[in-house]
Short mmCIF file of C-alpha atoms in Angstrom, two decimals:
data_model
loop_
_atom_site.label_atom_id
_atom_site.label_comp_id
_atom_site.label_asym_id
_atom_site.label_seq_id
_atom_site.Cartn_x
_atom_site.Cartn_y
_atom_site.Cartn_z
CA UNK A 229 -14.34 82.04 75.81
CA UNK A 230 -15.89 78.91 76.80
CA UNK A 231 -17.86 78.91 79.97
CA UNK A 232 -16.45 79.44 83.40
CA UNK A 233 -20.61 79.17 84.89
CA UNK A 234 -19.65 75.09 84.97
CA UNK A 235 -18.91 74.54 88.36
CA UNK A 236 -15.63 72.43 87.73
CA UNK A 237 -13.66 73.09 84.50
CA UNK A 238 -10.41 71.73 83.43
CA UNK A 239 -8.74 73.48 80.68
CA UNK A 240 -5.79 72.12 78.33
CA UNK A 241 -4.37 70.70 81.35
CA UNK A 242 -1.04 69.78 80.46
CA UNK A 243 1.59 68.51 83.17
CA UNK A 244 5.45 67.58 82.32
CA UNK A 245 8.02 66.27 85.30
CA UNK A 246 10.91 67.16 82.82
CA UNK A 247 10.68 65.46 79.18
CA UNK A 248 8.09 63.21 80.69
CA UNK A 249 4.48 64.38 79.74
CA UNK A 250 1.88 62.44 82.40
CA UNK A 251 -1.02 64.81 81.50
CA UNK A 252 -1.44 66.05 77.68
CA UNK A 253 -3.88 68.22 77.33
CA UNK A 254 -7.23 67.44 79.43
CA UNK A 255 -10.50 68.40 79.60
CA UNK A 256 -13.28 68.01 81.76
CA UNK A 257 -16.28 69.79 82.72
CA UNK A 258 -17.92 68.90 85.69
CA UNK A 259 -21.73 70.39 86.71
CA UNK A 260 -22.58 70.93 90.75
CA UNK A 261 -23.84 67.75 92.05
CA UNK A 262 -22.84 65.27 89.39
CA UNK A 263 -19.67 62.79 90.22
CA UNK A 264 -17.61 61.91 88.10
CA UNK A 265 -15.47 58.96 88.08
CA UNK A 266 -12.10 58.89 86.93
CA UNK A 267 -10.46 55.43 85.60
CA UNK A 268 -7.00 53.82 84.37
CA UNK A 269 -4.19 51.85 84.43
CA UNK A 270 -1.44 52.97 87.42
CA UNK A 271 0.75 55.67 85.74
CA UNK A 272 -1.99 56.76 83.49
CA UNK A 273 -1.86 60.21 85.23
CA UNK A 274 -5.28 60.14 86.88
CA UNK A 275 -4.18 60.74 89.95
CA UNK A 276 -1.55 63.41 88.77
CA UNK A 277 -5.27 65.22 87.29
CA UNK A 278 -7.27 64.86 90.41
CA UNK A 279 -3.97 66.62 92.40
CA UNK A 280 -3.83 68.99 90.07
CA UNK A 281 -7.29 70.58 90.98
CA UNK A 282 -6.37 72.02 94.08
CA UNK A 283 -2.74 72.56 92.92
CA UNK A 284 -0.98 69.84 95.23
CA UNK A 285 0.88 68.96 91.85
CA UNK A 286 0.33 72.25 89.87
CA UNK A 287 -0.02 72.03 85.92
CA UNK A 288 3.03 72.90 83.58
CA UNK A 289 -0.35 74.12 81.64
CA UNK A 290 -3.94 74.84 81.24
CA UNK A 291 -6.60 76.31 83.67
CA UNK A 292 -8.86 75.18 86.73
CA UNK A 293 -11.81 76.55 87.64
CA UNK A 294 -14.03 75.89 90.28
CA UNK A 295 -17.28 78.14 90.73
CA UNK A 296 -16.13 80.54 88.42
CA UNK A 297 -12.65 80.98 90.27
CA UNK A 298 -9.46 79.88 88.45
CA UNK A 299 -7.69 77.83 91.05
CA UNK A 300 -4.14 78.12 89.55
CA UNK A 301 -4.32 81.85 88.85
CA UNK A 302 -0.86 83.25 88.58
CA UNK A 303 -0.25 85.51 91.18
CA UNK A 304 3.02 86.49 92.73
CA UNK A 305 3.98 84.09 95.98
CA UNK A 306 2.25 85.57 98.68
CA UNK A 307 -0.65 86.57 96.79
CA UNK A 308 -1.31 82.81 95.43
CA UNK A 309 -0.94 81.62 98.46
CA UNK A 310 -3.45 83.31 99.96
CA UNK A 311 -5.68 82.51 96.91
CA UNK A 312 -5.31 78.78 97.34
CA UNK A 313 -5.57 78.64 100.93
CA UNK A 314 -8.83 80.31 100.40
CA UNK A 315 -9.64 77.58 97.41
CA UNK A 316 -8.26 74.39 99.26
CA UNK A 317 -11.17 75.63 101.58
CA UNK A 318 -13.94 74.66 98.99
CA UNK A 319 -12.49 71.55 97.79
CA UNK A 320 -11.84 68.40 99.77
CA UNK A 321 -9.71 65.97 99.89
CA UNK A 322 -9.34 62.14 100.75
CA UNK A 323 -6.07 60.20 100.01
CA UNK A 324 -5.81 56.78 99.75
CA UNK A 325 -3.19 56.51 102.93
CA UNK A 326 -6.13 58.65 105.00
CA UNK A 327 -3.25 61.09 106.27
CA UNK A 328 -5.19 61.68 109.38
CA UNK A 329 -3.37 63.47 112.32
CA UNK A 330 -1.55 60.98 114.50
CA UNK A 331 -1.02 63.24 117.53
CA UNK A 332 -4.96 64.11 117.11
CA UNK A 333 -8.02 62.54 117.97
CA UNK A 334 -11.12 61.95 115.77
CA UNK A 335 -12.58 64.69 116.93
CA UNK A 336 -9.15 67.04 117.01
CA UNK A 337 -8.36 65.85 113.51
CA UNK A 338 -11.99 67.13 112.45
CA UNK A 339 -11.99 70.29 114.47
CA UNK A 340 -8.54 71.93 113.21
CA UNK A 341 -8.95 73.08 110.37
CA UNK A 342 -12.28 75.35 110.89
CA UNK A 343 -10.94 76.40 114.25
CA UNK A 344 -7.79 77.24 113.07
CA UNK A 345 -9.51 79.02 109.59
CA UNK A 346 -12.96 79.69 110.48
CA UNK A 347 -12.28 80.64 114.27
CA UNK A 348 -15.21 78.14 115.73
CA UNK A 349 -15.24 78.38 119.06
CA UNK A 350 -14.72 75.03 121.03
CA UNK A 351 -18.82 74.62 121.31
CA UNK A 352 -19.29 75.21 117.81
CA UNK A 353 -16.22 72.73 116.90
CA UNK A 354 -18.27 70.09 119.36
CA UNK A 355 -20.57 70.94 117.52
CA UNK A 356 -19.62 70.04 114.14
CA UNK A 357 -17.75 67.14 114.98
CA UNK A 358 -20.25 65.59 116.55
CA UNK A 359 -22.30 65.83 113.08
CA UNK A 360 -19.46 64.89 110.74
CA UNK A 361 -18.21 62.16 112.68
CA UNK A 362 -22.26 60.92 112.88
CA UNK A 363 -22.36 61.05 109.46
CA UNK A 364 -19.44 58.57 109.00
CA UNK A 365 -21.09 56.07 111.87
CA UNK A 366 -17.84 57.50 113.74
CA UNK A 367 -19.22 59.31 116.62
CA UNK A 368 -18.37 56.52 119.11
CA UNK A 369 -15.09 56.55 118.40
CA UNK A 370 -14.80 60.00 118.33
CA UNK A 371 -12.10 60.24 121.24
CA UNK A 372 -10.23 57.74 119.76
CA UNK A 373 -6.31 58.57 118.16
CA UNK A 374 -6.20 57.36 114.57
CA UNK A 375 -3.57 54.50 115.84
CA UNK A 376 -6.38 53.28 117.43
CA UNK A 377 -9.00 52.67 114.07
CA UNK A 378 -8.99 50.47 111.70
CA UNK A 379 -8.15 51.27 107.73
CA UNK A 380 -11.63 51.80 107.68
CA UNK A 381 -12.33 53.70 110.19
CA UNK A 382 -9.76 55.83 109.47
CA UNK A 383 -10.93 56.48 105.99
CA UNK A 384 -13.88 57.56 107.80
CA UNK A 385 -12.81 59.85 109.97
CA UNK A 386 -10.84 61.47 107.16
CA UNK A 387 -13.76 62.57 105.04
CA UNK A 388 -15.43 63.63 108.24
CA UNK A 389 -12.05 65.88 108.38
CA UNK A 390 -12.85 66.89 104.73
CA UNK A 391 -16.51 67.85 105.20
CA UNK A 392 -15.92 69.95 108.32
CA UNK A 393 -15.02 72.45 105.97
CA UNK A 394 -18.27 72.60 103.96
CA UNK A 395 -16.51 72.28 100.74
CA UNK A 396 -18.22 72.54 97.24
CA UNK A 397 -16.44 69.90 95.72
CA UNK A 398 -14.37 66.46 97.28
CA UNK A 399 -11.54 64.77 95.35
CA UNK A 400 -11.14 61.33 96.09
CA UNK A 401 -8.32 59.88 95.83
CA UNK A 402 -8.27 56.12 95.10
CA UNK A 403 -9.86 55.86 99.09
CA UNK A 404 -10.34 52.44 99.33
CA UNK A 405 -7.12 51.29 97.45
CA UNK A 406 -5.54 50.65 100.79
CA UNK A 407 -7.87 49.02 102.95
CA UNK A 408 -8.61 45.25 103.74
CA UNK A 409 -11.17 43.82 101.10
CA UNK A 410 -13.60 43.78 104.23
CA UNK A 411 -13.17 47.40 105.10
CA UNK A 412 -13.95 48.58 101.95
CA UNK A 413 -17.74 48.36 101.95
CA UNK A 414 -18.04 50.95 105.41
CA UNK A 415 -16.36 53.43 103.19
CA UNK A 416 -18.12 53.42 99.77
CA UNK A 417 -21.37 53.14 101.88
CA UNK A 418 -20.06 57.02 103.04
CA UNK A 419 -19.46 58.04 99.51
CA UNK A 420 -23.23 56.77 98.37
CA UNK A 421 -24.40 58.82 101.24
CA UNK A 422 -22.95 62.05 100.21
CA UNK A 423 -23.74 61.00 96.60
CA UNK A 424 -27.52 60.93 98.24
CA UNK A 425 -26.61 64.76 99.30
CA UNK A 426 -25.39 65.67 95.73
CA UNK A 427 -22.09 66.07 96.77
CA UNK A 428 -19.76 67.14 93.60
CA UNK A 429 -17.48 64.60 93.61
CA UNK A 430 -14.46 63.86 91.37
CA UNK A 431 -13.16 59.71 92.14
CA UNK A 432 -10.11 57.77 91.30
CA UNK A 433 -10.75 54.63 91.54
CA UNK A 434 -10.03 51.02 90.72
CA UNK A 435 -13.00 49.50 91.59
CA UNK A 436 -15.04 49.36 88.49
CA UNK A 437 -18.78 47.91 90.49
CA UNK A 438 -18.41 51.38 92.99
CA UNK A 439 -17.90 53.74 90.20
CA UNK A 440 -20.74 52.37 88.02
CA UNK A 441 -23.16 52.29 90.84
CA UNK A 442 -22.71 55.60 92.06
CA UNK A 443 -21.35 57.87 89.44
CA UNK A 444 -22.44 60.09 86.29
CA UNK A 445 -19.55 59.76 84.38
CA UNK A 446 -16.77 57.87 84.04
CA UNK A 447 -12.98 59.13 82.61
CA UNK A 448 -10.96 56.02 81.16
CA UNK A 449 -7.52 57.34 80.99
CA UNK A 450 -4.39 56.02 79.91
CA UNK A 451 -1.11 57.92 79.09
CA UNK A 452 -1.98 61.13 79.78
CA UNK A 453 -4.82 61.43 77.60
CA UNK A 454 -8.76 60.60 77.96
CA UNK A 455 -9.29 57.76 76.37
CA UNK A 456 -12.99 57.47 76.75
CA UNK A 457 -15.70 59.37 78.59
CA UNK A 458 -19.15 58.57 79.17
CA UNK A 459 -22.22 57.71 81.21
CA UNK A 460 -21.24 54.46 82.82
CA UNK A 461 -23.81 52.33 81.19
CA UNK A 462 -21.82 53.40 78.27
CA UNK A 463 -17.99 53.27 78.84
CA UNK A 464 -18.33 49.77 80.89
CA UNK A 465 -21.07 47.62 78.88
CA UNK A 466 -19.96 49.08 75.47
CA UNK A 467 -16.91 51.01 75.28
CA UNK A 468 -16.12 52.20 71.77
CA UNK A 469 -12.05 52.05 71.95
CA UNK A 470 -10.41 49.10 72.15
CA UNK A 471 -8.01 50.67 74.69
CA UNK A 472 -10.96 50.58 77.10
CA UNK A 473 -11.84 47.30 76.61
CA UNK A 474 -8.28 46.04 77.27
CA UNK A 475 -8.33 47.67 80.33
CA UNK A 476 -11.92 46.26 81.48
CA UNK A 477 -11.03 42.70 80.31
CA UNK A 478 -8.00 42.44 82.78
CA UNK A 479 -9.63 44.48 85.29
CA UNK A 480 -12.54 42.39 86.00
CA UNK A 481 -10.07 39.14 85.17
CA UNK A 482 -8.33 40.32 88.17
CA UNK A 483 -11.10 41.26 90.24
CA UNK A 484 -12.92 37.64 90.20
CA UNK B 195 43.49 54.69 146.24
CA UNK B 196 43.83 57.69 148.25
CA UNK B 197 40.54 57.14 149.78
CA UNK B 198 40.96 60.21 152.69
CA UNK B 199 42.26 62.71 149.94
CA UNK B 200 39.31 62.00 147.42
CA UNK B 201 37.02 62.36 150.62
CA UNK B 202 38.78 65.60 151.67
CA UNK B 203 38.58 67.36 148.08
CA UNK B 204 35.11 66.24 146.97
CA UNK B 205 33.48 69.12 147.85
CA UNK B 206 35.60 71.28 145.78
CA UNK B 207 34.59 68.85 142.73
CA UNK B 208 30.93 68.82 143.51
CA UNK B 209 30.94 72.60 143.69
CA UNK B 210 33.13 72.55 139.71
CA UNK B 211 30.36 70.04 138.63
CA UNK B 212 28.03 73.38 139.34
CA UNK B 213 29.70 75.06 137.33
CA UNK B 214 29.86 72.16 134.49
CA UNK B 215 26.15 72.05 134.96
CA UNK B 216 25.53 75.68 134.40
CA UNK B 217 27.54 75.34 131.71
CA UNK B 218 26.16 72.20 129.85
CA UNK B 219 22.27 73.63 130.50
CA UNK B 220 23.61 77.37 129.17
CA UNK B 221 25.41 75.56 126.46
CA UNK B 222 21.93 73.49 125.23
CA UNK B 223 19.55 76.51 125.83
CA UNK B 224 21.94 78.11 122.90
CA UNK B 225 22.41 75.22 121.06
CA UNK B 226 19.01 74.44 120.76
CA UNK B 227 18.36 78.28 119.39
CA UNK B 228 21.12 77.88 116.90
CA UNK B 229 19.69 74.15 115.65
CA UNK B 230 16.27 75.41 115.27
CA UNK B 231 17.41 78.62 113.25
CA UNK B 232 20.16 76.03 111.20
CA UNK B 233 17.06 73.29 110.43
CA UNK B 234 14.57 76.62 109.41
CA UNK B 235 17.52 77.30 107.27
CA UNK B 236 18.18 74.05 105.78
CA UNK B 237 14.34 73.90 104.96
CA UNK B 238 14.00 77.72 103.88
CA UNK B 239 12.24 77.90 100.46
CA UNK B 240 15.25 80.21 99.43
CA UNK B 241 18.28 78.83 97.74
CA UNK B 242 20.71 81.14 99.36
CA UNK B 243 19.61 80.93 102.84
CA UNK B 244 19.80 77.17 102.21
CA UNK B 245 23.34 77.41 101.89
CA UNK B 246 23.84 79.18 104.45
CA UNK B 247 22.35 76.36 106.95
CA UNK B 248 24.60 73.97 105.02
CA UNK B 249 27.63 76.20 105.34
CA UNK B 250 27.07 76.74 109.14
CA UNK B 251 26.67 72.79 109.92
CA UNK B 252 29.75 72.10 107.29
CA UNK B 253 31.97 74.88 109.24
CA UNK B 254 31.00 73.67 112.85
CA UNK B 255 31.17 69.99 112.40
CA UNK B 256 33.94 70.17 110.15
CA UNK B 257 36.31 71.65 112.37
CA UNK B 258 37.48 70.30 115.91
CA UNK B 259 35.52 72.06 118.83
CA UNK B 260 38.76 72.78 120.71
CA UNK B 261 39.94 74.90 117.46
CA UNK B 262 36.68 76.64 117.73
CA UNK B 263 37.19 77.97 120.96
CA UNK B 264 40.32 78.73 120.79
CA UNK B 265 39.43 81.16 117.73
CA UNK B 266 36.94 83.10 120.06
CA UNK B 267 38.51 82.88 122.85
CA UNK B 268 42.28 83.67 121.98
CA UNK B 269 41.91 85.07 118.32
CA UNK B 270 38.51 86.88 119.63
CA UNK B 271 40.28 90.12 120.61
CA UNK B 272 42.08 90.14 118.05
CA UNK B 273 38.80 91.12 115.72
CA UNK B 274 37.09 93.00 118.58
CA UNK B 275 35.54 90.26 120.32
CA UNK B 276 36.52 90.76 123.96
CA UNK B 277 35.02 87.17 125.98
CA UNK B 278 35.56 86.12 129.75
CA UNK B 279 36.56 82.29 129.47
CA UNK B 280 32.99 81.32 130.37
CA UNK B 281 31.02 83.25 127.97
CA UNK B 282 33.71 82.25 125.11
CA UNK B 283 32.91 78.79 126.36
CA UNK B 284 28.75 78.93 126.07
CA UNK B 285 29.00 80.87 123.19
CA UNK B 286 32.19 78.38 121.73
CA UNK B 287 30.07 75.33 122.48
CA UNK B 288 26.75 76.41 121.96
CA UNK B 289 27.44 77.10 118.60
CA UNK B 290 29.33 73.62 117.77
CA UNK B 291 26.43 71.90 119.41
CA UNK B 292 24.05 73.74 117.09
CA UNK B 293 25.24 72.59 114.18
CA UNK B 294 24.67 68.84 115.78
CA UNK B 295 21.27 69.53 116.78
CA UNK B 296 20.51 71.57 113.24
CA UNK B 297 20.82 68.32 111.71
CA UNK B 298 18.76 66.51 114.44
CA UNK B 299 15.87 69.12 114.14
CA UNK B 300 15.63 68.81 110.05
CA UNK B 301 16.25 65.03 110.22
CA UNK B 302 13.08 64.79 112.54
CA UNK B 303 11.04 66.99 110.16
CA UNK B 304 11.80 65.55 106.93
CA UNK B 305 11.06 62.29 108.38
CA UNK B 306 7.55 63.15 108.88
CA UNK B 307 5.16 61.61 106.00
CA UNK B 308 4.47 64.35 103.15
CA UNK B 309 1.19 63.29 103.46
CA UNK B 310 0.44 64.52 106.62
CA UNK B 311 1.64 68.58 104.65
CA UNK B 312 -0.50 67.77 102.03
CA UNK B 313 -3.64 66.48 104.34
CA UNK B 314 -3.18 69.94 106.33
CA UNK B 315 -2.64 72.18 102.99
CA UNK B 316 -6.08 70.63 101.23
CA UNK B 317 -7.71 71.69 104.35
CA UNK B 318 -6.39 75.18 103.49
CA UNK B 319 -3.48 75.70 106.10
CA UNK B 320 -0.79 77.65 105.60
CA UNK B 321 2.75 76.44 104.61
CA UNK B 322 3.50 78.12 108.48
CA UNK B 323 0.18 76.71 110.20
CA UNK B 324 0.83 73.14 108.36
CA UNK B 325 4.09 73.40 110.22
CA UNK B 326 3.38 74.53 113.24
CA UNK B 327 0.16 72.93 113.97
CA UNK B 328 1.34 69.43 112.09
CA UNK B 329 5.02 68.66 111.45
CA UNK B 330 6.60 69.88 114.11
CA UNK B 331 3.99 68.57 116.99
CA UNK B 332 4.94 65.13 115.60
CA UNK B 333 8.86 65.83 114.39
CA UNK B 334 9.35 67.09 118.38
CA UNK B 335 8.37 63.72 119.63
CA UNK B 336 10.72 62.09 117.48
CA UNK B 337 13.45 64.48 117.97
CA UNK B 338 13.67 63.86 121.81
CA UNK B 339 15.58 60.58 121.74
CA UNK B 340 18.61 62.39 119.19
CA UNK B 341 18.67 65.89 120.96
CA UNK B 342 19.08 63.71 124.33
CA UNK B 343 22.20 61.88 122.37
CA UNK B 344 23.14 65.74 121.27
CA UNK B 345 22.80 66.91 125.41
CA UNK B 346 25.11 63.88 126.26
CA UNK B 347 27.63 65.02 123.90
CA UNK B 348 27.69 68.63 124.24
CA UNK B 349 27.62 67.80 128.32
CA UNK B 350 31.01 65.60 127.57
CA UNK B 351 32.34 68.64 125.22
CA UNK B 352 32.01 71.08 128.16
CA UNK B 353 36.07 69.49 129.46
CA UNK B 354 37.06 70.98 126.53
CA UNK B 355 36.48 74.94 128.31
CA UNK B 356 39.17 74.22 130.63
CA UNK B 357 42.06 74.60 127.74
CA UNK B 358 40.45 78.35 127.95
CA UNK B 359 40.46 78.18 132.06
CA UNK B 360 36.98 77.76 132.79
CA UNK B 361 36.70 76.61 136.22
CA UNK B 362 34.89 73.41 135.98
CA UNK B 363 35.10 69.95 136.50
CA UNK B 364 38.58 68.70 134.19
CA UNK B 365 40.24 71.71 135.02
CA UNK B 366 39.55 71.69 138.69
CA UNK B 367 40.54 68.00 138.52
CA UNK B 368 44.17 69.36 136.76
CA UNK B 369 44.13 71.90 139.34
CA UNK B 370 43.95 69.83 142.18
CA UNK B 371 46.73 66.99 140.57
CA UNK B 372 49.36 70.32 140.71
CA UNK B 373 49.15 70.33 144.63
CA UNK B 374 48.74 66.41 144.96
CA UNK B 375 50.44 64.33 142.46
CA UNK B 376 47.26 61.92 142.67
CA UNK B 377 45.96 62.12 138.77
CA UNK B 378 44.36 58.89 138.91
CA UNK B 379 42.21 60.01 142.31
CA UNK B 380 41.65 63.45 140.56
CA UNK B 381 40.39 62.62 136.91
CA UNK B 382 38.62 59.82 138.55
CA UNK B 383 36.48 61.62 140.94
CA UNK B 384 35.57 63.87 138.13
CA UNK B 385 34.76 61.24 135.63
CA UNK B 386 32.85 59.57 138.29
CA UNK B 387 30.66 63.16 138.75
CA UNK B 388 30.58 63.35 134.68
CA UNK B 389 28.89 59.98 134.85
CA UNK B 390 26.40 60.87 137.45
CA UNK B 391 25.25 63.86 135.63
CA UNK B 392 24.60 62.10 132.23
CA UNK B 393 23.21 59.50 133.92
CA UNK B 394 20.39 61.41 135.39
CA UNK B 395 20.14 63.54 131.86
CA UNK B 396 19.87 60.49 130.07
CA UNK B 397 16.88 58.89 132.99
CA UNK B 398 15.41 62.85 132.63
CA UNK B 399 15.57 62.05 128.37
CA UNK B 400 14.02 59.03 128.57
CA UNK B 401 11.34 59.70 130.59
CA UNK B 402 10.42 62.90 128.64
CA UNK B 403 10.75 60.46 125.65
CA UNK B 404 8.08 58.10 127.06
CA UNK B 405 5.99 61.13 128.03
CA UNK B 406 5.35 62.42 124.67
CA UNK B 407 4.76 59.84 122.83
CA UNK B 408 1.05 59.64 121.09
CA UNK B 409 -1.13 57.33 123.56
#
């Protein structure tokens, strides 16, 4: 068997939505504390991948594990739901909309979950939210309802959300996707930090200058499959396959 | 215009629009029950009881209300079901007006952006606590405005309990046109009374409306 010590391991992950494949057979090991980057045209599946590790668009095949824990064990109903409300706990999770809480504040939209799951009192829940939303430069605005940020902010208070639950590993999401060119930097200056911390951290992303600054690894995928994989250096100064370099040459066309 | 007659019977009216009131507050206390069961069943995660929300809101708005009552009230007995006129009529309408307000409920909870179910399941909620604690906070404040169009209709629906001889406002009105030969005083003093009550239900809505909504 191969070895379920990594800390992140996708197996022969295979997804179909009918005839269509979007994910054919992916791997990907990922060791505590490194970040990995994940890159590719839209409809290359990437995001289909990242949503399959905590099971928000379960595989049609193939295993994850996380910390020696298969996240899409089969189990009957109740039992696997159980079992991935327990996992969802250990991995978190930005989106690229933020999909804060509307009828929350800041501080309400960090404080849910581990009151609701780790029964924090309210002092404790201060507590936290006080540190999370410091963390994000979001403490002043911490009474503040999400119609009342900015994109940025927002995206802000949303990994606060995510870190309040001491996860092990965060998925993002292409995060900065939907901001204002101007409201991106506040956000990937967030990510570097918890890159500082050794965060695990698996992105999606389209900007190519964030993911080689900050990341270990970078995933070029198109069609389902990985294309290309490597240290950054690597897979955006000299990719091998000419897919890659297709891809780079209209990316950073588009980007100037 | 019979001005001294209207004056002279009014209080007879106002005390029927009681009744109509009783009735139209019974009526959306079981309606409301019956929509929120009907939209849980319309969103169950089982096929079967699925169709069973579908079948209930096909049956009940499918079919004329008066038809409805009529089948409890005068076929009820028939099959065991032994109803004064005013229980046939909450039960009657409250049931009709559930099957309005089941498709209310679920229209206000589908609306709500799947990303807000998938922001509270990553955090590790429950399909129940995602619900609960997410959806339906923000579904309720957008189901105010269409239950409050529901209320006025089921509050209009209540004339239809005095084909069965509930006491209320239209049948006191026909009551009163036997001894007087004044319809057009009669049916207009009550319409006048309808009016003022969904008047003030649709002020009380709106206000409520404004009250709940997010800052």
């Amino acid at each position: 068997m191969s070895d379920h010590r990594k800390f992140v391991q996708i197996r022969h992950a295979q997804k179909s939505f009918g005839t269509l494949e979007v994910l054919k057979d992916i791997s990907l090991t990922v060791e505590r504390g490194q970040i990995v980057a994940i890159i590719g045209p839209s409809g290359s599946g990437k995001s289909t991948l990242l949503r399959a590790i905590n099971d928000l668009d379960p595989l049609t095949g193939g295993e994850v594990w996380l910390d020696g824990v298969q996240v899409n064990k089969s189990l009957p109903f109740r039992q696997y739901e159980k079992h991935i409300n327990q996992m969802r706990q250990d991995i978190g999770m930005v989106f690229q909309h933020f999909n804060l809480f509307p009828h929350m504040t800041a501080r309400e939209n960090v404080t849910m979950a581990p009151k609701m799951l780790k029964g924090l009192s309210k002092e404790e829940a201060d507590k936290l939210a006080e540190e999370q939303l410091d963390k994000v430069g979001m403490l002043e605005r911490m009474d503040y309802y999400p119609s009342q940020l900015s994109g940025g902010q927002k995206q802000r208070v949303a990994i606060a959300r995510a870190l309040a639950m001491k996860p092990k590993l965060m998925l993002f999401d292409e995060a900065t996707s939907a901001l204002d060119p101007e409201l991106v930097d506040e956000v990937n200056q967030v990510m570097k930090k918890l890159a500082e911390e050794h965060m695990t951290m698996i992105i999606v992303t389209h900007e190519m200058d964030f993911a080689a600054s900050v990341c270990d690894r970078v995933l070029f995928m198109d069609q389902g499959v990985v294309v290309e994989e490597g240290p950054p250096s690597v897979v955006f100064k000299n990719p091998e396959k000419e897919r890659t370099r297709a891809f780079l040459r209209k990316h950073l066309e588009g980007a100037k | 215009m019979d001005m001294d007659l209207m004056l002279r019977v009014y209080p007879f009216f106002l005390q029927a629009a009681g009744t109509t009131i009783l009735l139209s507050v019974l009526t959306a206390l079981l309606g409301l029950a019956c929509g929120t069961l009907g939209a849980a069943a319309r969103l169950s995660r089982f096929a079967f009881v699925r169709f069973l929300g579908a079948a209930y809101v096909s049956v009940f708005r499918g079919t004329p209300a008066l038809i409805q009552l009529f089948i409890l009230y005068f076929g009820g007995p028939q099959i065991g079901i032994q109803l004064d006129a005013f229980e046939a009529g909450v039960i009657g309408l409250g049931i009709n007006a559930g099957a309005y307000m089941t498709e209310t409920i679920r229209g206000a909870i589908i609306s709500i952006d799947k990303g807000q179910k998938e922001a509270a399941r990553t955090l590790g909620l429950s399909r129940w606590q995602a619900m609960y604690r997410i959806i339906l906070p923000q579904a309720a404040r957008l189901m105010v405005r269409p239950l409050g169009v529901n209320l006025n209709m089921l509050i209009k629906a209540t004339a239809l309990v005095a084909a069965i001889s509930v006491i209320e406002l239209t049948y006191t009105a026909q009551r009163y046109i036997g001894s007087t030969y004044k319809p057009f005083e009669m049916f207009l003093l009550a319409g006048v009374l309808y009016m003022i009550i969904i008047y003030a239900t649709g002020r009380a809505v709106a206000w409520l409306d404004r009250k709940v909504q997010i800052t």
